[in-house]
Short mmCIF file of C-alpha atoms in Angstrom, two decimals:
data_model
loop_
_atom_site.label_atom_id
_atom_site.label_comp_id
_atom_site.label_asym_id
_atom_site.label_seq_id
_atom_site.Cartn_x
_atom_site.Cartn_y
_atom_site.Cartn_z
CA UNK A 79 35.99 3.98 -5.83
CA UNK A 80 33.46 0.99 -5.25
CA UNK A 81 31.75 -0.74 -8.17
CA UNK A 82 30.31 -3.56 -6.03
CA UNK A 83 26.69 -4.25 -7.12
CA UNK A 84 24.03 -2.81 -4.78
CA UNK A 85 22.67 -5.07 -2.04
CA UNK A 86 19.87 -2.69 -1.84
CA UNK A 87 16.17 -3.76 -3.16
CA UNK A 88 15.85 -4.08 -7.10
CA UNK A 89 12.94 -1.71 -7.33
CA UNK A 90 13.42 0.10 -10.60
CA UNK A 91 14.91 3.38 -9.94
CA UNK A 92 13.84 6.60 -11.23
CA UNK A 93 16.07 8.62 -13.43
CA UNK A 94 18.37 10.72 -11.30
CA UNK A 95 16.98 14.13 -10.71
CA UNK A 96 18.35 17.32 -12.59
CA UNK A 97 21.47 18.74 -11.21
CA UNK A 98 23.14 22.11 -10.64
CA UNK A 99 26.86 22.68 -10.34
CA UNK A 100 28.33 24.48 -7.18
CA UNK A 101 30.59 27.18 -8.55
CA UNK A 102 32.94 25.80 -11.16
CA UNK A 103 33.99 22.79 -8.73
CA UNK A 104 32.72 19.92 -10.63
CA UNK A 105 30.20 18.84 -7.73
CA UNK A 106 26.81 18.95 -8.99
CA UNK A 107 23.97 18.48 -6.49
CA UNK A 108 20.45 17.06 -7.33
CA UNK A 109 17.82 19.88 -7.08
CA UNK A 110 16.39 17.97 -4.14
CA UNK A 111 18.67 16.73 -1.27
CA UNK A 112 18.14 14.07 1.44
CA UNK A 113 18.56 15.67 4.73
CA UNK A 114 19.95 12.89 7.17
CA UNK A 115 19.53 14.61 10.42
CA UNK A 116 16.08 12.81 10.83
CA UNK A 117 17.72 9.31 10.58
CA UNK A 118 19.93 10.30 13.24
CA UNK A 119 17.00 10.19 15.51
CA UNK A 120 16.23 13.79 15.60
CA UNK A 121 13.34 14.39 18.00
CA UNK A 122 12.37 10.58 18.00
CA UNK A 123 13.92 7.33 17.22
CA UNK A 124 13.93 5.61 13.81
CA UNK A 125 14.87 2.11 13.78
CA UNK A 126 17.74 0.87 11.47
CA UNK A 127 15.66 -0.72 8.77
CA UNK A 128 13.44 2.26 8.35
CA UNK A 129 16.33 4.51 7.91
CA UNK A 130 17.84 2.34 5.32
CA UNK A 131 14.56 2.26 3.61
CA UNK A 132 14.31 5.82 3.64
CA UNK A 133 17.83 6.07 1.66
CA UNK A 134 16.90 3.35 -0.58
CA UNK A 135 13.70 5.36 -1.57
CA UNK A 136 15.56 8.42 -2.00
CA UNK A 137 17.76 6.61 -4.35
CA UNK A 138 14.98 5.25 -6.39
CA UNK A 139 13.21 8.45 -6.42
CA UNK A 140 16.51 10.03 -8.28
CA UNK A 141 18.11 11.94 -5.19
CA UNK A 142 21.81 11.91 -5.44
CA UNK A 143 22.91 14.49 -2.74
CA UNK A 144 23.02 13.27 0.86
CA UNK A 145 23.58 15.59 3.69
CA UNK A 146 24.80 14.46 7.13
CA UNK A 147 27.00 15.60 9.79
CA UNK A 148 28.56 14.46 13.18
CA UNK A 149 26.22 16.27 15.36
CA UNK A 150 22.99 14.68 13.80
CA UNK A 151 22.54 11.68 16.54
CA UNK A 152 26.10 11.88 17.86
CA UNK A 153 27.42 9.99 14.58
CA UNK A 154 24.23 7.87 14.05
CA UNK A 155 23.22 9.61 10.86
CA UNK A 156 26.70 9.49 9.31
CA UNK A 157 26.88 5.60 10.19
CA UNK A 158 23.61 5.01 8.82
CA UNK A 159 23.96 7.06 5.55
CA UNK A 160 27.32 5.45 4.84
CA UNK A 161 25.85 1.92 5.11
CA UNK A 162 23.05 2.70 3.41
CA UNK A 163 25.08 4.15 0.34
CA UNK A 164 27.52 1.18 0.52
CA UNK A 165 27.65 -0.62 -2.68
CA UNK A 166 26.30 2.18 -4.83
CA UNK A 167 28.47 3.64 -7.35
CA UNK A 168 30.75 6.20 -5.65
CA UNK A 169 30.71 8.39 -8.48
CA UNK A 170 26.78 8.59 -8.91
CA UNK A 171 26.18 10.29 -5.65
CA UNK A 172 27.40 13.29 -3.46
CA UNK A 173 27.68 13.34 0.26
CA UNK A 174 28.26 16.38 2.39
CA UNK A 175 28.96 16.49 5.95
CA UNK A 176 30.12 18.98 8.64
CA UNK A 177 33.01 20.11 10.87
CA UNK A 178 33.14 22.29 13.97
CA UNK A 179 31.94 19.92 16.37
CA UNK A 180 34.12 17.15 17.55
CA UNK A 181 32.53 13.96 19.30
CA UNK A 182 34.20 12.94 22.37
CA UNK A 183 33.15 10.72 25.55
CA UNK A 184 31.34 12.54 28.42
CA UNK A 185 33.22 12.56 31.59
CA UNK A 186 29.59 11.93 32.93
CA UNK A 187 27.58 10.25 30.41
CA UNK A 188 23.87 11.10 30.21
CA UNK A 189 21.28 8.77 29.72
CA UNK A 190 19.98 10.39 26.62
CA UNK A 191 21.48 13.21 24.35
CA UNK A 192 20.57 16.89 25.53
CA UNK A 193 20.53 18.39 22.04
CA UNK A 194 17.34 16.93 20.39
CA UNK A 195 18.30 13.47 19.42
CA UNK A 196 16.88 10.37 20.78
CA UNK A 197 20.20 8.53 21.26
CA UNK A 198 22.33 7.41 24.21
CA UNK A 199 24.11 10.65 25.89
CA UNK A 200 27.48 9.00 26.23
CA UNK A 201 29.16 11.07 23.69
CA UNK A 202 29.33 15.16 23.90
CA UNK A 203 30.24 17.73 21.19
CA UNK A 204 33.55 19.69 21.82
CA UNK A 205 33.39 23.01 19.44
CA UNK A 206 36.70 23.05 17.44
CA UNK A 207 37.10 25.22 14.66
CA UNK A 208 40.86 25.08 14.35
CA UNK A 209 42.83 23.36 11.51
CA UNK A 210 43.76 20.38 13.31
CA UNK A 211 39.99 20.09 14.34
CA UNK A 212 38.92 20.06 10.81
CA UNK A 213 41.43 17.49 9.88
CA UNK A 214 40.25 15.39 12.69
CA UNK A 215 36.54 15.85 12.15
CA UNK A 216 36.82 14.85 8.30
CA UNK A 217 39.04 11.74 9.49
CA UNK A 218 36.32 10.61 11.79
CA UNK A 219 33.57 11.02 9.56
CA UNK A 220 35.16 9.08 6.96
CA UNK A 221 35.51 6.34 9.35
CA UNK A 222 32.02 6.48 10.68
CA UNK A 223 30.53 6.53 6.84
CA UNK A 224 33.05 4.18 5.21
CA UNK A 225 33.35 6.40 2.43
CA UNK A 226 36.63 7.32 0.65
CA UNK A 227 36.00 11.06 0.40
CA UNK A 228 33.42 13.84 1.23
CA UNK A 229 32.07 15.97 -1.65
CA UNK A 230 31.03 18.93 0.40
CA UNK A 231 32.41 19.71 3.75
CA UNK A 232 30.29 22.97 5.61
CA UNK A 233 31.60 24.56 8.85
CA UNK A 234 28.63 23.88 11.04
CA UNK A 235 26.83 26.61 12.84
CA UNK A 236 29.96 28.77 13.59
CA UNK A 237 27.63 31.51 14.82
CA UNK A 238 29.74 32.28 18.04
CA UNK A 239 32.99 31.35 16.35
CA UNK A 240 32.74 32.84 13.19
CA UNK A 241 36.09 34.64 13.33
CA UNK A 242 38.17 31.56 14.12
CA UNK A 243 35.81 30.07 11.22
CA UNK A 244 36.85 32.51 8.76
CA UNK A 245 40.43 32.53 10.10
CA UNK A 246 41.11 28.86 10.44
CA UNK A 247 38.48 26.46 9.51
CA UNK A 248 37.43 27.83 6.24
CA UNK A 249 41.08 28.19 4.86
CA UNK A 250 41.84 24.53 6.12
CA UNK A 251 38.98 23.43 3.98
CA UNK A 252 40.05 25.48 1.24
CA UNK A 253 43.31 23.94 1.55
CA UNK A 254 41.80 20.49 1.34
CA UNK A 255 39.97 21.32 -1.67
CA UNK A 256 42.80 22.41 -3.57
CA UNK A 257 44.54 19.33 -2.58
CA UNK A 258 41.51 17.18 -3.95
CA UNK A 259 40.45 15.81 -0.82
CA UNK A 260 37.05 17.43 -0.97
CA UNK A 261 35.25 18.79 -3.87
CA UNK A 262 33.65 22.07 -2.57
CA UNK A 263 33.54 23.74 0.97
CA UNK A 264 31.70 26.22 2.84
CA UNK A 265 29.39 26.94 6.05
CA UNK A 266 26.00 26.32 7.18
CA UNK A 267 24.03 28.47 9.63
CA UNK A 268 20.53 29.64 10.46
CA UNK A 269 21.25 33.23 10.01
CA UNK A 270 21.93 34.76 6.39
CA UNK A 271 24.20 37.67 7.15
CA UNK A 272 27.11 35.87 8.72
CA UNK A 273 26.83 33.55 5.77
CA UNK A 274 27.22 36.75 3.36
CA UNK A 275 30.57 37.21 5.22
CA UNK A 276 31.72 33.69 4.53
CA UNK A 277 31.03 34.02 0.89
CA UNK A 278 32.72 37.62 0.71
CA UNK A 279 35.66 36.92 3.00
CA UNK A 280 36.74 33.59 2.06
CA UNK A 281 37.08 31.30 -0.72
CA UNK A 282 34.13 29.18 0.05
CA UNK A 283 31.98 27.78 -2.59
CA UNK A 284 28.70 27.08 -1.23
CA UNK A 285 26.49 27.92 1.93
CA UNK A 286 23.77 26.00 3.48
CA UNK A 287 21.10 28.43 4.58
CA UNK A 288 18.45 27.13 6.86
CA UNK A 289 15.14 29.12 7.03
CA UNK A 290 15.82 32.41 6.17
CA UNK A 291 14.74 32.22 2.53
CA UNK A 292 11.12 30.86 2.40
CA UNK A 293 7.68 31.82 1.57
CA UNK A 294 7.47 33.46 5.20
CA UNK A 295 10.96 34.93 5.30
CA UNK A 296 13.02 36.56 2.67
CA UNK A 297 15.70 38.57 4.54
CA UNK A 298 18.28 36.54 2.80
CA UNK A 299 17.51 38.92 -0.24
CA UNK A 300 19.37 41.49 1.82
CA UNK A 301 22.73 39.70 2.17
CA UNK A 302 23.71 36.15 1.34
CA UNK A 303 21.62 35.93 -2.04
CA UNK A 304 23.01 38.82 -3.71
CA UNK A 305 26.28 38.07 -2.69
CA UNK A 306 25.95 34.61 -4.02
CA UNK A 307 24.79 35.87 -7.47
CA UNK A 308 27.60 38.58 -7.37
CA UNK A 309 30.49 36.05 -6.79
CA UNK A 310 29.22 33.01 -8.97
CA UNK A 311 28.95 30.90 -5.51
CA UNK A 312 26.00 28.83 -4.38
CA UNK A 313 23.36 28.32 -1.84
CA UNK A 314 21.78 25.13 -0.65
CA UNK A 315 18.40 26.05 0.98
CA UNK A 316 17.32 24.09 3.85
CA UNK A 317 14.41 24.69 6.58
CA UNK A 318 12.22 25.93 3.70
CA UNK A 319 9.08 24.72 5.58
CA UNK A 320 10.18 27.02 8.45
CA UNK A 321 10.38 23.84 10.80
CA UNK A 322 7.03 22.38 9.61
CA UNK A 323 4.83 25.65 9.34
CA UNK A 324 4.57 25.23 5.56
CA UNK A 325 4.85 21.53 5.39
CA UNK A 326 1.32 21.04 4.95
CA UNK A 327 -1.59 22.57 2.76
CA UNK A 328 -3.82 22.53 5.70
CA UNK A 329 -1.97 24.44 8.53
CA UNK A 330 -2.74 22.92 11.97
CA UNK A 331 -3.16 25.09 15.21
CA UNK A 332 -0.03 23.76 16.78
CA UNK A 333 2.12 24.17 13.90
CA UNK A 334 6.21 24.50 14.53
CA UNK A 335 8.11 27.50 13.36
CA UNK A 336 11.94 28.03 14.19
CA UNK A 337 11.91 24.81 16.37
CA UNK A 338 9.02 26.00 18.43
CA UNK A 339 5.50 26.92 18.51
CA UNK A 340 4.28 28.91 15.71
CA UNK A 341 2.70 32.37 17.05
CA UNK A 342 -0.79 33.00 15.83
CA UNK A 343 0.01 35.70 13.27
CA UNK A 344 2.27 33.36 11.35
CA UNK A 345 -0.14 30.60 11.15
CA UNK A 346 -2.81 32.92 9.86
CA UNK A 347 -0.19 34.17 7.49
CA UNK A 348 0.81 30.40 6.44
CA UNK A 349 -2.97 29.70 5.80
CA UNK A 350 -3.45 32.80 3.61
CA UNK A 351 -0.36 31.60 1.51
CA UNK A 352 -2.12 27.93 1.31
CA UNK A 353 -5.32 29.62 0.28
CA UNK A 354 -3.48 31.44 -2.53
CA UNK A 355 -1.58 28.39 -3.56
CA UNK A 356 -5.08 26.57 -3.74
CA UNK A 357 -6.38 29.24 -5.99
CA UNK A 358 -3.56 28.54 -8.58
CA UNK A 359 -3.83 24.88 -8.50
CA UNK A 360 -0.82 23.81 -6.29
CA UNK A 361 -0.22 23.29 -2.43
CA UNK A 362 1.97 25.33 0.12
CA UNK A 363 4.75 22.65 0.42
CA UNK A 364 5.23 22.46 -3.09
CA UNK A 365 5.47 26.25 -3.49
CA UNK A 366 7.60 26.20 -0.80
CA UNK A 367 10.27 23.98 -2.50
CA UNK A 368 9.65 25.75 -5.75
CA UNK A 369 10.01 29.15 -4.45
CA UNK A 370 13.62 28.54 -3.09
CA UNK A 371 14.53 26.74 -6.02
CA UNK A 372 13.50 29.57 -8.31
CA UNK A 373 16.39 31.98 -7.13
CA UNK A 374 19.30 31.80 -9.41
CA UNK A 375 21.86 31.26 -6.53
CA UNK A 376 20.09 28.16 -5.32
CA UNK A 377 21.38 24.78 -6.46
CA UNK A 378 19.46 22.53 -4.12
CA UNK A 379 16.52 22.25 -1.67
CA UNK A 380 17.29 19.59 0.97
CA UNK A 381 14.45 18.27 3.13
CA UNK A 382 14.81 15.93 6.03
CA UNK A 383 13.14 12.25 5.07
CA UNK A 384 12.66 9.81 7.81
CA UNK A 385 10.85 7.05 6.02
CA UNK A 386 10.01 5.88 2.44
CA UNK A 387 6.62 7.65 2.72
CA UNK A 388 8.25 11.08 3.35
CA UNK A 389 10.66 10.60 0.64
CA UNK A 390 7.73 9.78 -1.78
CA UNK A 391 5.91 12.82 -0.69
CA UNK A 392 8.87 15.08 -1.06
CA UNK A 393 9.80 13.73 -4.47
CA UNK A 394 6.29 14.33 -5.46
CA UNK A 395 6.55 17.91 -4.57
CA UNK A 396 8.85 18.64 -7.57
CA UNK A 397 6.31 17.54 -10.22
CA UNK A 398 3.54 19.66 -9.00
CA UNK A 399 2.88 22.98 -11.13
CA UNK A 400 0.27 25.55 -10.60
CA UNK A 401 -2.02 26.17 -13.60
CA UNK A 402 -0.67 29.48 -14.63
CA UNK A 403 3.14 28.71 -13.84
CA UNK A 404 5.09 29.57 -10.95
CA UNK A 405 6.00 33.19 -11.77
CA UNK A 406 1.89 33.82 -11.79
CA UNK A 407 1.92 32.61 -8.24
CA UNK A 408 4.99 34.53 -7.17
CA UNK A 409 3.45 37.77 -8.48
CA UNK A 410 0.21 37.16 -6.77
CA UNK A 411 1.96 36.47 -3.54
CA UNK A 412 3.79 39.65 -3.58
CA UNK A 413 0.80 41.72 -4.86
CA UNK A 414 -1.14 40.64 -1.87
CA UNK A 415 1.82 41.85 0.50
CA UNK A 416 2.35 37.91 1.46
CA UNK A 417 5.85 37.82 0.22
CA UNK A 418 8.44 40.72 -0.60
CA UNK A 419 7.96 42.13 -4.07
CA UNK A 420 11.06 40.39 -6.30
CA UNK A 421 11.44 38.00 -9.07
CA UNK A 422 12.54 34.73 -7.64
CA UNK A 423 14.03 33.89 -10.71
CA UNK A 424 16.29 37.11 -10.65
CA UNK A 425 16.61 37.97 -6.89
CA UNK A 426 15.56 41.31 -5.25
CA UNK A 427 13.51 43.86 -7.26
CA UNK A 428 15.96 46.55 -8.33
CA UNK A 429 19.14 44.95 -7.32
#
């Protein structure tokens, strides 16, 4: 465990954000997490200095949970995150990474990566949800990050490999957790129903749910969220801005949704949501974060943060409060038919 003084700037740090425990694992996540996909050059390049400054700013804002994956920039995100955290007291932060994609040299290298990251395409991703694949992936992640351990490990997007993930990858992760090698284990996906299976059919502690529990979409109330509450397990909510559609109070005509151009009817609905938020004295992005955090199963909302400015803006969202409190806003949105009738603090109505 490193106790070396940090070499990062000596800007006075904020107090760490409040934390919530993942199941009874002893792993506590700050309520706001740093999503490190963007410092792996997601969609566009960011230089090393800016990426490092973003992690430093997150630390100074009190963020202590950092999420990465081999997939993000073909290892670039893991390398940058590990370097930026080096010298920080290891017991003061939590890092999650993922398994299911091994990085291997391409037989025919590409000029640039073909899966959304602005990095050279000399490596490719090889799907492997076997026990050996899990062990190799974790070993390689530790080498890239320079960390002594991973606090949380997710099976990454096992959409078309769910049966093998349930039969091999997740039991391997549970075994590592029982050995004390990792702290908590689970899976992350863009679909909520398979994640409910993960919670019910394995000894997973936590799932990372992308985009399916937001002000625009509450389908997770039918499956993974009630499963988590029933079983005493945890959910990390990501994609709460629905790829950007809920990221600004003024919703632009070309706003993205679900990784593509948002259709007109969703842009109109996002603008309706924003208008109601304004009536209550808050903003659409602040409400998007608070809405997810209000559910009893959700222990953290993780947002992508590319620059120190984005960190400051995202951390500031946690301090916003509507004039009459969040429950009044949730009730108003439901009454106007903009969200499903339910109590975010207690799950689906009538459950």
